[in-house]
Amino acid sequence: DRDEVENVTIAYDQLLLLGDEQVLSRLMLVASMMELEGCLPVPAISWNVSPNCEDEEEKKAVERLGFLFLAYRPSMWWFEIAEMIRKLVMASVLVFVWEGSPSQVGAGFVITFAAVTVSLALQPYSDRELGAMYTFSLMVQAVTLLSGLMIITQRFQEILGEDD
């Protein structure tokens, strides 16, 4: 008990010697480490959609285009644009590139797997359940593409007459 009290006293004395900026930076460092360990649950920051929002710019943006970005954390507002580009590539560009070949399905798998990786790394959604559902749907799409790639490759081997 005495050792613990002495350690706390020493830490307190060291804290008194620090400036405000140093205290804040150390506090942020400890808080981020605790959050990573799961000891400090911090709620996600979300958009202010209440009618009494003081920021007129944010209020206008939410009213006009909120359906595009309200599901995302404020720092990830751009993720819907990136997702639409991914869907455009998957739905239109891949149709014209390597049509009917295993490379087409392989490219789709690589794009989908990259999207899963980015989604897990950035965690763009403000709601964890929505993020989990998005990641799960991408994983299902990746497994479907991988299965299709295996079937197409097997068919090509049969056509070419290659044996296992």
PDB file of C-alpha atoms in Angstrom:
ATOM      1  CA  ASP A   1       0.000   0.000   0.000  1.00  0.00           C
ATOM      2  CA  ARG A   2       2.779   2.451   0.885  1.00  0.00           C
ATOM      3  CA  ASP A   3       4.567   1.774  -2.402  1.00  0.00           C
ATOM      4  CA  GLU A   4       1.387   2.506  -4.343  1.00  0.00           C
ATOM      5  CA  VAL A   5       0.785   5.750  -2.436  1.00  0.00           C
ATOM      6  CA  GLU A   6       4.402   6.751  -3.008  1.00  0.00           C
ATOM      7  CA  ASN A   7       4.117   6.002  -6.752  1.00  0.00           C
ATOM      8  CA  VAL A   8       0.939   8.079  -7.014  1.00  0.00           C
ATOM      9  CA  THR A   9       2.586  10.942  -5.118  1.00  0.00           C
ATOM     10  CA  ILE A  10       5.614  10.872  -7.431  1.00  0.00           C
ATOM     11  CA  ALA A  11       3.376  10.795 -10.522  1.00  0.00           C
ATOM     12  CA  TYR A  12       1.331  13.710  -9.158  1.00  0.00           C
ATOM     13  CA  ASP A  13       4.467  15.754  -8.467  1.00  0.00           C
ATOM     14  CA  GLN A  14       5.698  15.080 -12.018  1.00  0.00           C
ATOM     15  CA  LEU A  15       2.309  16.107 -13.380  1.00  0.00           C
ATOM     16  CA  LEU A  16       2.487  19.444 -11.568  1.00  0.00           C
ATOM     17  CA  LEU A  17       5.785  20.201 -13.315  1.00  0.00           C
ATOM     18  CA  LEU A  18       4.269  19.766 -16.793  1.00  0.00           C
ATOM     19  CA  GLY A  19       2.605  22.500 -18.827  1.00  0.00           C
ATOM     20  CA  ASP A  20      -0.997  22.345 -20.043  1.00  0.00           C
ATOM     21  CA  GLU A  21      -0.017  21.158 -23.535  1.00  0.00           C
ATOM     22  CA  GLN A  22       2.154  18.359 -22.143  1.00  0.00           C
ATOM     23  CA  VAL A  23      -0.575  17.225 -19.748  1.00  0.00           C
ATOM     24  CA  LEU A  24      -3.114  17.177 -22.577  1.00  0.00           C
ATOM     25  CA  SER A  25      -0.833  15.219 -24.913  1.00  0.00           C
ATOM     26  CA  ARG A  26      -0.030  12.641 -22.204  1.00  0.00           C
ATOM     27  CA  LEU A  27      -3.703  12.336 -21.309  1.00  0.00           C
ATOM     28  CA  MET A  28      -4.592  11.763 -24.970  1.00  0.00           C
ATOM     29  CA  LEU A  29      -1.844   9.145 -25.258  1.00  0.00           C
ATOM     30  CA  VAL A  30      -3.076   7.251 -22.185  1.00  0.00           C
ATOM     31  CA  ALA A  31      -6.706   7.502 -23.343  1.00  0.00           C
ATOM     32  CA  SER A  32      -5.879   6.161 -26.812  1.00  0.00           C
ATOM     33  CA  MET A  33      -3.926   3.255 -25.300  1.00  0.00           C
ATOM     34  CA  MET A  34      -6.842   2.467 -22.973  1.00  0.00           C
ATOM     35  CA  GLU A  35      -9.284   2.596 -25.886  1.00  0.00           C
ATOM     36  CA  LEU A  36      -7.139   0.163 -27.891  1.00  0.00           C
ATOM     37  CA  GLU A  37      -7.098  -2.228 -24.937  1.00  0.00           C
ATOM     38  CA  GLY A  38     -10.874  -1.935 -24.561  1.00  0.00           C
ATOM     39  CA  CYS A  39     -10.632  -0.325 -21.111  1.00  0.00           C
ATOM     40  CA  LEU A  40     -12.037   3.024 -22.214  1.00  0.00           C
ATOM     41  CA  PRO A  41     -15.066   2.782 -24.496  1.00  0.00           C
ATOM     42  CA  VAL A  42     -15.389   6.038 -26.406  1.00  0.00           C
ATOM     43  CA  PRO A  43     -18.605   6.609 -28.372  1.00  0.00           C
ATOM     44  CA  ALA A  44     -18.226   7.431 -32.045  1.00  0.00           C
ATOM     45  CA  ILE A  45     -18.531  11.055 -33.049  1.00  0.00           C
ATOM     46  CA  SER A  46     -21.531  11.576 -35.289  1.00  0.00           C
ATOM     47  CA  TRP A  47     -23.149  14.325 -37.298  1.00  0.00           C
ATOM     48  CA  ASN A  48     -25.267  16.930 -35.525  1.00  0.00           C
ATOM     49  CA  VAL A  49     -28.696  16.360 -37.059  1.00  0.00           C
ATOM     50  CA  SER A  50     -30.769  18.010 -34.340  1.00  0.00           C
ATOM     51  CA  PRO A  51     -33.061  20.870 -35.391  1.00  0.00           C
ATOM     52  CA  ASN A  52     -31.271  23.259 -33.012  1.00  0.00           C
ATOM     53  CA  CYS A  53     -27.910  22.805 -34.754  1.00  0.00           C
ATOM     54  CA  GLU A  54     -26.014  26.101 -34.549  1.00  0.00           C
ATOM     55  CA  ASP A  55     -23.742  25.507 -37.540  1.00  0.00           C
ATOM     56  CA  GLU A  56     -25.798  26.632 -40.551  1.00  0.00           C
ATOM     57  CA  GLU A  57     -23.350  25.091 -43.051  1.00  0.00           C
ATOM     58  CA  GLU A  58     -23.655  21.665 -41.429  1.00  0.00           C
ATOM     59  CA  LYS A  59     -27.434  22.025 -41.186  1.00  0.00           C
ATOM     60  CA  LYS A  60     -27.691  22.762 -44.934  1.00  0.00           C
ATOM     61  CA  ALA A  61     -25.365  19.894 -45.812  1.00  0.00           C
ATOM     62  CA  VAL A  62     -27.372  17.457 -43.695  1.00  0.00           C
ATOM     63  CA  GLU A  63     -30.696  18.599 -45.171  1.00  0.00           C
ATOM     64  CA  ARG A  64     -29.539  18.418 -48.790  1.00  0.00           C
ATOM     65  CA  LEU A  65     -27.070  15.540 -48.913  1.00  0.00           C
ATOM     66  CA  GLY A  66     -27.369  13.834 -45.549  1.00  0.00           C
ATOM     67  CA  PHE A  67     -28.635  10.624 -47.103  1.00  0.00           C
ATOM     68  CA  LEU A  68     -25.173  10.188 -48.658  1.00  0.00           C
ATOM     69  CA  PHE A  69     -22.966  10.647 -45.618  1.00  0.00           C
ATOM     70  CA  LEU A  70     -24.911  10.441 -42.333  1.00  0.00           C
ATOM     71  CA  ALA A  71     -24.091   6.746 -41.913  1.00  0.00           C
ATOM     72  CA  TYR A  72     -20.373   7.557 -41.786  1.00  0.00           C
ATOM     73  CA  ARG A  73     -18.185   9.140 -39.137  1.00  0.00           C
ATOM     74  CA  PRO A  74     -17.607  12.841 -39.877  1.00  0.00           C
ATOM     75  CA  SER A  75     -13.967  12.254 -40.805  1.00  0.00           C
ATOM     76  CA  MET A  76     -15.089   9.580 -43.303  1.00  0.00           C
ATOM     77  CA  TRP A  77     -17.642  11.711 -45.179  1.00  0.00           C
ATOM     78  CA  TRP A  78     -15.905  10.810 -48.469  1.00  0.00           C
ATOM     79  CA  PHE A  79     -16.351   7.042 -48.053  1.00  0.00           C
ATOM     80  CA  GLU A  80     -19.669   6.954 -49.939  1.00  0.00           C
ATOM     81  CA  ILE A  81     -17.943   8.495 -52.967  1.00  0.00           C
ATOM     82  CA  ALA A  82     -15.223   5.833 -52.820  1.00  0.00           C
ATOM     83  CA  GLU A  83     -17.880   3.127 -52.443  1.00  0.00           C
ATOM     84  CA  MET A  84     -19.768   4.393 -55.500  1.00  0.00           C
ATOM     85  CA  ILE A  85     -16.539   4.338 -57.525  1.00  0.00           C
ATOM     86  CA  ARG A  86     -15.924   0.750 -56.387  1.00  0.00           C
ATOM     87  CA  LYS A  87     -19.440  -0.231 -57.441  1.00  0.00           C
ATOM     88  CA  LEU A  88     -19.019   1.545 -60.790  1.00  0.00           C
ATOM     89  CA  VAL A  89     -15.825  -0.390 -61.470  1.00  0.00           C
ATOM     90  CA  MET A  90     -17.430  -3.677 -60.434  1.00  0.00           C
ATOM     91  CA  ALA A  91     -20.637  -3.145 -62.428  1.00  0.00           C
ATOM     92  CA  SER A  92     -19.397  -1.513 -65.610  1.00  0.00           C
ATOM     93  CA  VAL A  93     -15.635  -1.481 -66.090  1.00  0.00           C
ATOM     94  CA  LEU A  94     -15.124  -5.178 -65.339  1.00  0.00           C
ATOM     95  CA  VAL A  95     -17.875  -6.086 -67.806  1.00  0.00           C
ATOM     96  CA  PHE A  96     -15.775  -4.776 -70.693  1.00  0.00           C
ATOM     97  CA  VAL A  97     -12.360  -5.919 -69.465  1.00  0.00           C
ATOM     98  CA  TRP A  98     -11.342  -9.560 -69.979  1.00  0.00           C
ATOM     99  CA  GLU A  99     -14.938 -10.499 -70.755  1.00  0.00           C
ATOM    100  CA  GLY A 100     -15.779 -14.056 -69.675  1.00  0.00           C
ATOM    101  CA  SER A 101     -12.272 -14.885 -68.499  1.00  0.00           C
ATOM    102  CA  PRO A 102     -10.971 -15.927 -65.099  1.00  0.00           C
ATOM    103  CA  SER A 103      -9.039 -12.639 -65.015  1.00  0.00           C
ATOM    104  CA  GLN A 104     -12.320 -10.724 -64.929  1.00  0.00           C
ATOM    105  CA  VAL A 105     -13.543 -12.641 -61.883  1.00  0.00           C
ATOM    106  CA  GLY A 106     -10.079 -12.471 -60.318  1.00  0.00           C
ATOM    107  CA  ALA A 107      -9.988  -8.683 -60.708  1.00  0.00           C
ATOM    108  CA  GLY A 108     -13.429  -8.471 -59.102  1.00  0.00           C
ATOM    109  CA  PHE A 109     -12.191 -10.599 -56.204  1.00  0.00           C
ATOM    110  CA  VAL A 110      -9.104  -8.402 -55.734  1.00  0.00           C
ATOM    111  CA  ILE A 111     -11.221  -5.223 -55.742  1.00  0.00           C
ATOM    112  CA  THR A 112     -13.689  -6.715 -53.259  1.00  0.00           C
ATOM    113  CA  PHE A 113     -10.932  -8.030 -51.000  1.00  0.00           C
ATOM    114  CA  ALA A 114      -9.291  -4.585 -51.055  1.00  0.00           C
ATOM    115  CA  ALA A 115     -12.638  -3.043 -50.063  1.00  0.00           C
ATOM    116  CA  VAL A 116     -12.915  -5.478 -47.128  1.00  0.00           C
ATOM    117  CA  THR A 117      -9.393  -4.595 -46.011  1.00  0.00           C
ATOM    118  CA  VAL A 118     -10.014  -0.840 -46.271  1.00  0.00           C
ATOM    119  CA  SER A 119     -13.324  -1.165 -44.439  1.00  0.00           C
ATOM    120  CA  LEU A 120     -11.742  -3.092 -41.576  1.00  0.00           C
ATOM    121  CA  ALA A 121      -8.816  -0.682 -41.345  1.00  0.00           C
ATOM    122  CA  LEU A 122     -10.783   2.590 -41.498  1.00  0.00           C
ATOM    123  CA  GLN A 123     -14.073   1.549 -39.870  1.00  0.00           C
ATOM    124  CA  PRO A 124     -15.938   4.339 -41.668  1.00  0.00           C
ATOM    125  CA  TYR A 125     -19.430   3.739 -40.265  1.00  0.00           C
ATOM    126  CA  SER A 126     -20.595   5.550 -37.142  1.00  0.00           C
ATOM    127  CA  ASP A 127     -22.767   2.555 -36.220  1.00  0.00           C
ATOM    128  CA  ARG A 128     -20.780  -0.627 -35.501  1.00  0.00           C
ATOM    129  CA  GLU A 129     -23.631  -2.902 -36.550  1.00  0.00           C
ATOM    130  CA  LEU A 130     -23.925  -1.169 -39.912  1.00  0.00           C
ATOM    131  CA  GLY A 131     -20.165  -1.466 -40.399  1.00  0.00           C
ATOM    132  CA  ALA A 132     -20.272  -5.158 -39.512  1.00  0.00           C
ATOM    133  CA  MET A 133     -23.146  -5.728 -41.939  1.00  0.00           C
ATOM    134  CA  TYR A 134     -21.236  -3.914 -44.715  1.00  0.00           C
ATOM    135  CA  THR A 135     -18.082  -5.944 -44.059  1.00  0.00           C
ATOM    136  CA  PHE A 136     -20.071  -9.184 -43.958  1.00  0.00           C
ATOM    137  CA  SER A 137     -21.752  -8.397 -47.288  1.00  0.00           C
ATOM    138  CA  LEU A 138     -18.356  -7.707 -48.871  1.00  0.00           C
ATOM    139  CA  MET A 139     -17.029 -10.997 -47.500  1.00  0.00           C
ATOM    140  CA  VAL A 140     -19.992 -12.872 -48.977  1.00  0.00           C
ATOM    141  CA  GLN A 141     -19.317 -11.159 -52.310  1.00  0.00           C
ATOM    142  CA  ALA A 142     -15.608 -12.099 -52.096  1.00  0.00           C
ATOM    143  CA  VAL A 143     -16.417 -15.749 -51.323  1.00  0.00           C
ATOM    144  CA  THR A 144     -18.899 -15.831 -54.217  1.00  0.00           C
ATOM    145  CA  LEU A 145     -16.298 -14.403 -56.606  1.00  0.00           C
ATOM    146  CA  LEU A 146     -13.648 -16.829 -55.358  1.00  0.00           C
ATOM    147  CA  SER A 147     -16.057 -19.748 -55.845  1.00  0.00           C
ATOM    148  CA  GLY A 148     -16.841 -18.504 -59.342  1.00  0.00           C
ATOM    149  CA  LEU A 149     -13.140 -18.227 -60.089  1.00  0.00           C
ATOM    150  CA  MET A 150     -12.629 -21.841 -59.021  1.00  0.00           C
ATOM    151  CA  ILE A 151     -15.526 -23.047 -61.188  1.00  0.00           C
ATOM    152  CA  ILE A 152     -14.357 -21.072 -64.246  1.00  0.00           C
ATOM    153  CA  THR A 153     -10.786 -22.307 -63.822  1.00  0.00           C
ATOM    154  CA  GLN A 154     -12.008 -25.899 -63.533  1.00  0.00           C
ATOM    155  CA  ARG A 155     -14.083 -25.500 -66.719  1.00  0.00           C
ATOM    156  CA  PHE A 156     -11.087 -24.106 -68.611  1.00  0.00           C
ATOM    157  CA  GLN A 157      -9.000 -27.056 -67.446  1.00  0.00           C
ATOM    158  CA  GLU A 158     -11.700 -29.454 -68.684  1.00  0.00           C
ATOM    159  CA  ILE A 159     -11.907 -27.653 -72.050  1.00  0.00           C
ATOM    160  CA  LEU A 160      -8.132 -27.751 -72.468  1.00  0.00           C
ATOM    161  CA  GLY A 161      -8.109 -31.416 -71.453  1.00  0.00           C
ATOM    162  CA  GLU A 162      -5.753 -30.958 -68.536  1.00  0.00           C
ATOM    163  CA  ASP A 163      -5.845 -33.616 -65.838  1.00  0.00           C
ATOM    164  CA  ASP A 164      -5.246 -33.069 -62.144  1.00  0.00           C
TER     165      ASP A 164
END
